[in-house]
Amino acid sequence: MSASAAKVSKKELNSNHDGGDETSEKEQQEAIEHIDEVQNEIDRLNEQASEEILKVEQKYNKLRQPFFQKRSELIAKIPNFWVTTFVNHPQVSALLGEEDEEALHYLTRVEVTEFEDIKSGYRIDFYFDENMYFENKVLSKEIHLNESGDPTSKSTEIKWKPGKDLTSRSGQTQSKAGKKRQHEEPESFFTWFSDHADSGADELGEVIKDDIWPNPLQYYLVPDMEDEEGEGEDDDEDEEGLDDIDEEGEDDGEEEEDDDGEDDDGEDD
């Protein structure tokens, strides 16, 4: 039943039962009060469930930490693991210019840390080797949620080496080339560290925390998986090609036999 139909039915109910208006209205009011009481109990249970879920998340967040640490130690043995992972991720790669990729080749470790109560935010740390772009060994960005849920952010100030500020270079390129160029050349990946304008729409932070960090290996291995699929397709094509050759060979053999048979008949005549 539509909302308008429901309203009509309610009006008809009230107008068609003139003799029992007082009783009907009283019963309806009592029902509404009981519904409100039941709804309060439902809300109370929902709040209790949220608290229990939060406790479980906090528990398992602590249990995961040793495994994250072990994974980071193993990743450190693989050169260019993180830059490869970022380049292979469709959303992050869209933010990377050529020089961003060069700078990220010095990235040796990424760590995502959710604050102890989980609900108040998280921090992402990027660890770098000595490089030609900036002095920092670690670049960090934190997202904080206050009691009302409004996000704010703060981050490390990047100490760029002379002439190596990728963020200002990106801005100059866009201002000179115009709007069309902005779509072709993305802003530098590193502008994310200084961008605090809309912390609630921090897509890059959310992607790293919720998509890449739980399982970065799946993005590091993307090209290998595609190559394996490609090899399988090539094998299938090769097999089909061999089958075609065999079929052609058989057809040629049959034609030769037919020709031989005709010659034999000719000789008999």
Coordinates of C-alpha atoms in Angstrom, one line a residue:
M1 CA 0.0 0.0 0.0
S2 CA 1.3 3.5 -0.9
A3 CA 1.8 6.2 1.6
S4 CA -1.1 8.2 0.1
A5 CA -3.4 5.2 0.3
A6 CA -2.4 4.6 3.9
K7 CA -3.3 8.2 4.7
V8 CA -6.7 7.9 3.0
S9 CA -7.4 4.7 4.8
K10 CA -6.6 6.3 8.1
K11 CA -8.9 9.2 7.4
E12 CA -11.7 6.9 6.4
L13 CA -11.2 4.8 9.5
N14 CA -11.5 7.9 11.7
S15 CA -14.5 9.3 9.8
N16 CA -16.4 6.1 9.4
H17 CA -16.4 5.1 13.1
D18 CA -18.0 8.2 14.7
G19 CA -19.4 6.2 17.5
G20 CA -16.1 4.7 18.6
D21 CA -13.8 7.7 17.9
E22 CA -12.8 8.1 21.5
T23 CA -12.0 4.4 22.0
S24 CA -10.2 4.1 18.6
E25 CA -8.0 7.2 19.2
K26 CA -7.2 6.0 22.7
E27 CA -6.2 2.6 21.5
Q28 CA -4.1 4.1 18.7
Q29 CA -2.3 6.4 21.1
E30 CA -1.6 3.5 23.4
A31 CA -0.3 1.4 20.5
I32 CA 2.0 4.3 19.4
E33 CA 3.4 4.6 23.0
H34 CA 4.1 0.8 23.0
I35 CA 5.7 1.0 19.6
D36 CA 8.0 3.8 20.9
E37 CA 8.9 1.6 23.9
V38 CA 9.7 -1.4 21.7
Q39 CA 11.7 0.9 19.4
N40 CA 13.7 2.1 22.3
E41 CA 14.6 -1.5 23.2
I42 CA 15.6 -2.2 19.6
D43 CA 17.9 0.9 19.6
R44 CA 19.4 -0.2 22.9
L45 CA 20.2 -3.6 21.5
N46 CA 21.7 -1.9 18.4
E47 CA 24.0 0.2 20.5
Q48 CA 25.0 -2.9 22.6
A49 CA 25.7 -4.8 19.4
S50 CA 27.9 -1.9 18.1
E51 CA 29.9 -1.9 21.3
E52 CA 30.3 -5.7 21.1
I53 CA 31.4 -5.5 17.5
L54 CA 33.9 -2.8 18.3
K55 CA 35.4 -5.0 21.1
V56 CA 35.8 -7.9 18.6
E57 CA 37.4 -5.6 16.0
Q58 CA 39.8 -4.2 18.7
K59 CA 40.7 -7.7 19.8
Y60 CA 41.4 -9.0 16.3
N61 CA 43.2 -5.8 15.3
K62 CA 45.7 -6.6 18.1
L63 CA 46.0 -10.2 17.0
R64 CA 46.8 -9.2 13.4
Q65 CA 49.7 -6.9 14.4
P66 CA 52.4 -9.6 14.6
F67 CA 51.4 -10.9 11.2
F68 CA 51.6 -7.4 9.7
Q69 CA 55.0 -7.0 11.2
K70 CA 56.2 -10.3 9.8
R71 CA 54.8 -9.4 6.4
S72 CA 56.6 -6.1 6.4
E73 CA 59.9 -7.9 7.1
L74 CA 59.3 -10.2 4.2
I75 CA 58.3 -7.4 1.8
A76 CA 61.5 -5.6 2.7
K77 CA 63.4 -8.4 0.9
I78 CA 61.6 -7.6 -2.4
P79 CA 62.9 -4.5 -4.3
N80 CA 60.3 -2.0 -5.5
F81 CA 57.5 -3.9 -3.9
W82 CA 55.4 -0.9 -2.9
V83 CA 55.9 1.2 -6.0
T84 CA 54.9 -1.8 -8.1
T85 CA 51.8 -2.3 -5.9
F86 CA 50.8 1.3 -6.2
V87 CA 51.3 1.4 -10.0
N88 CA 49.2 -1.8 -10.4
H89 CA 46.3 -0.4 -8.4
P90 CA 43.9 1.4 -10.8
Q91 CA 42.9 4.2 -8.4
V92 CA 46.3 5.0 -7.1
S93 CA 48.1 4.7 -10.5
A94 CA 45.8 7.4 -11.8
L95 CA 47.4 9.8 -9.3
L96 CA 51.0 9.0 -10.3
G97 CA 53.1 11.0 -12.6
E98 CA 56.5 9.8 -13.9
E99 CA 58.5 11.6 -11.3
D100 CA 56.1 10.3 -8.6
E101 CA 57.0 6.8 -9.6
E102 CA 60.7 7.6 -9.6
A103 CA 60.3 9.0 -6.0
L104 CA 58.3 6.0 -4.9
H105 CA 61.1 3.7 -6.0
Y106 CA 62.8 4.7 -2.7
L107 CA 59.7 3.7 -0.7
T108 CA 60.7 0.7 1.4
R109 CA 57.9 0.2 3.9
V110 CA 54.2 1.2 4.4
E111 CA 52.5 0.9 7.7
V112 CA 48.8 1.5 8.5
T113 CA 47.9 1.9 12.2
E114 CA 44.3 2.2 13.3
F115 CA 44.0 4.1 16.6
E116 CA 43.3 1.9 19.6
D117 CA 39.6 2.7 19.8
I118 CA 39.4 2.3 16.0
K119 CA 36.5 4.7 15.7
S120 CA 38.7 7.8 16.1
G121 CA 40.9 7.4 13.0
Y122 CA 44.1 6.0 11.6
R123 CA 47.7 6.8 10.5
I124 CA 49.6 5.8 7.4
D125 CA 53.4 5.9 7.5
F126 CA 55.7 5.8 4.4
Y127 CA 59.3 4.9 5.0
F128 CA 61.9 6.0 2.4
D129 CA 65.6 5.4 1.7
E130 CA 67.9 8.3 1.1
N131 CA 66.7 9.9 -2.2
M132 CA 67.2 12.9 -4.4
Y133 CA 63.7 14.4 -3.8
F134 CA 63.3 15.1 0.0
E135 CA 65.1 14.9 3.3
N136 CA 62.4 13.0 5.2
K137 CA 63.0 9.4 6.2
V138 CA 59.3 9.0 7.1
L139 CA 56.2 10.7 5.7
S140 CA 53.0 10.3 7.7
K141 CA 49.4 11.3 7.5
E142 CA 46.7 11.0 10.2
I143 CA 43.0 11.1 9.9
H144 CA 41.2 12.0 13.2
L145 CA 37.4 11.7 13.8
N146 CA 36.0 13.8 16.7
E147 CA 33.0 12.7 18.8
S148 CA 30.6 14.1 16.3
G149 CA 32.3 12.1 13.5
D150 CA 33.7 15.1 11.7
P151 CA 37.2 14.2 10.2
T152 CA 40.3 16.3 10.4
S153 CA 43.8 15.4 9.2
K154 CA 47.4 16.3 9.7
S155 CA 50.6 15.2 8.1
T156 CA 54.4 15.5 7.9
E157 CA 55.7 18.5 6.2
I158 CA 57.8 17.4 3.3
K159 CA 61.3 18.8 3.3
W160 CA 62.0 19.0 -0.4
K161 CA 65.5 19.3 -1.8
P162 CA 66.3 22.3 -4.0
G163 CA 64.4 22.1 -7.3
K164 CA 62.8 18.8 -6.5
D165 CA 59.4 19.8 -5.1
L166 CA 57.1 17.6 -7.1
T167 CA 53.9 19.3 -5.8
S168 CA 54.9 22.8 -7.0
R169 CA 56.1 21.5 -10.3
S170 CA 52.7 19.8 -10.8
G171 CA 50.9 23.1 -10.1
Q172 CA 53.1 25.1 -12.5
T173 CA 52.4 22.5 -15.3
Q174 CA 48.7 22.8 -14.8
S175 CA 48.6 26.6 -14.6
K176 CA 50.6 27.0 -17.8
A177 CA 48.9 24.3 -19.8
G178 CA 45.3 25.1 -18.9
K179 CA 42.3 23.0 -17.9
K180 CA 42.8 20.4 -20.6
R181 CA 46.3 19.6 -19.3
Q182 CA 44.9 19.0 -15.8
H183 CA 43.1 15.9 -17.0
E184 CA 46.2 14.6 -18.8
E185 CA 48.7 15.2 -16.0
P186 CA 47.4 14.3 -12.5
E187 CA 48.5 16.3 -9.5
S188 CA 51.5 14.8 -7.7
F189 CA 50.8 11.9 -5.5
F190 CA 52.6 13.9 -2.8
T191 CA 50.0 16.7 -2.7
W192 CA 48.0 14.2 -0.7
F193 CA 50.2 14.9 2.3
S194 CA 49.4 18.6 2.4
D195 CA 45.8 18.3 1.3
H196 CA 43.6 18.8 4.3
A197 CA 40.7 20.6 2.6
D198 CA 38.2 17.7 2.8
S199 CA 39.4 15.0 5.1
G200 CA 36.0 13.3 4.9
A201 CA 36.6 12.6 1.2
D202 CA 40.1 11.3 1.6
E203 CA 39.8 8.5 -1.1
L204 CA 43.5 7.8 -1.3
G205 CA 43.8 7.2 2.4
E206 CA 40.7 5.0 2.4
V207 CA 42.0 3.0 -0.5
I208 CA 45.4 2.4 1.1
K209 CA 43.8 1.5 4.5
D210 CA 40.9 -0.7 3.3
D211 CA 42.0 -2.1 0.0
I212 CA 45.8 -2.2 -0.4
W213 CA 46.9 -2.7 3.2
P214 CA 44.9 -5.8 4.0
N215 CA 46.5 -7.6 1.0
P216 CA 49.1 -5.7 -1.0
L217 CA 50.4 -8.9 -2.6
Q218 CA 47.3 -9.2 -4.9
Y219 CA 48.2 -5.9 -6.6
Y220 CA 52.0 -6.6 -6.7
L221 CA 51.3 -9.9 -8.6
V222 CA 48.7 -8.5 -11.1
P223 CA 51.1 -8.5 -14.1
D224 CA 52.2 -12.1 -13.4
M225 CA 48.7 -13.3 -13.2
E226 CA 47.8 -11.6 -16.5
D227 CA 50.9 -13.1 -18.1
E228 CA 49.9 -16.6 -16.9
E229 CA 46.4 -16.1 -18.4
G230 CA 47.9 -14.8 -21.6
E231 CA 50.2 -17.9 -21.8
G232 CA 47.2 -20.2 -21.4
E233 CA 45.4 -18.5 -24.2
D234 CA 48.5 -18.8 -26.4
D235 CA 48.7 -22.5 -25.6
D236 CA 45.1 -23.0 -26.6
E237 CA 45.7 -21.1 -29.8
D238 CA 48.8 -23.3 -30.5
E239 CA 46.8 -26.4 -29.9
E240 CA 44.0 -25.2 -32.2
G241 CA 46.7 -24.4 -34.8
L242 CA 48.1 -28.0 -34.5
D243 CA 44.6 -29.4 -34.9
D244 CA 44.1 -27.4 -38.0
I245 CA 47.3 -28.6 -39.4
D246 CA 46.4 -32.2 -38.6
E247 CA 43.0 -31.8 -40.3
E248 CA 44.6 -30.2 -43.3
G249 CA 47.1 -33.1 -43.5
E250 CA 44.3 -35.6 -43.3
D251 CA 42.4 -33.9 -46.1
D252 CA 45.5 -33.8 -48.3
G253 CA 46.0 -37.5 -47.7
E254 CA 42.5 -38.3 -48.6
E255 CA 42.8 -36.2 -51.8
E256 CA 46.0 -38.0 -52.7
E257 CA 44.4 -41.4 -52.2
D258 CA 41.5 -40.3 -54.5
D259 CA 43.9 -39.3 -57.2
D260 CA 45.8 -42.6 -56.9
G261 CA 42.5 -44.5 -57.1
E262 CA 41.6 -42.6 -60.3
D263 CA 44.9 -43.4 -61.9
D264 CA 44.6 -47.1 -61.0
D265 CA 41.2 -47.1 -62.7
G266 CA 42.6 -45.5 -65.7
E267 CA 45.3 -48.1 -66.0
D268 CA 42.8 -50.9 -65.7
D269 CA 40.9 -49.5 -68.6

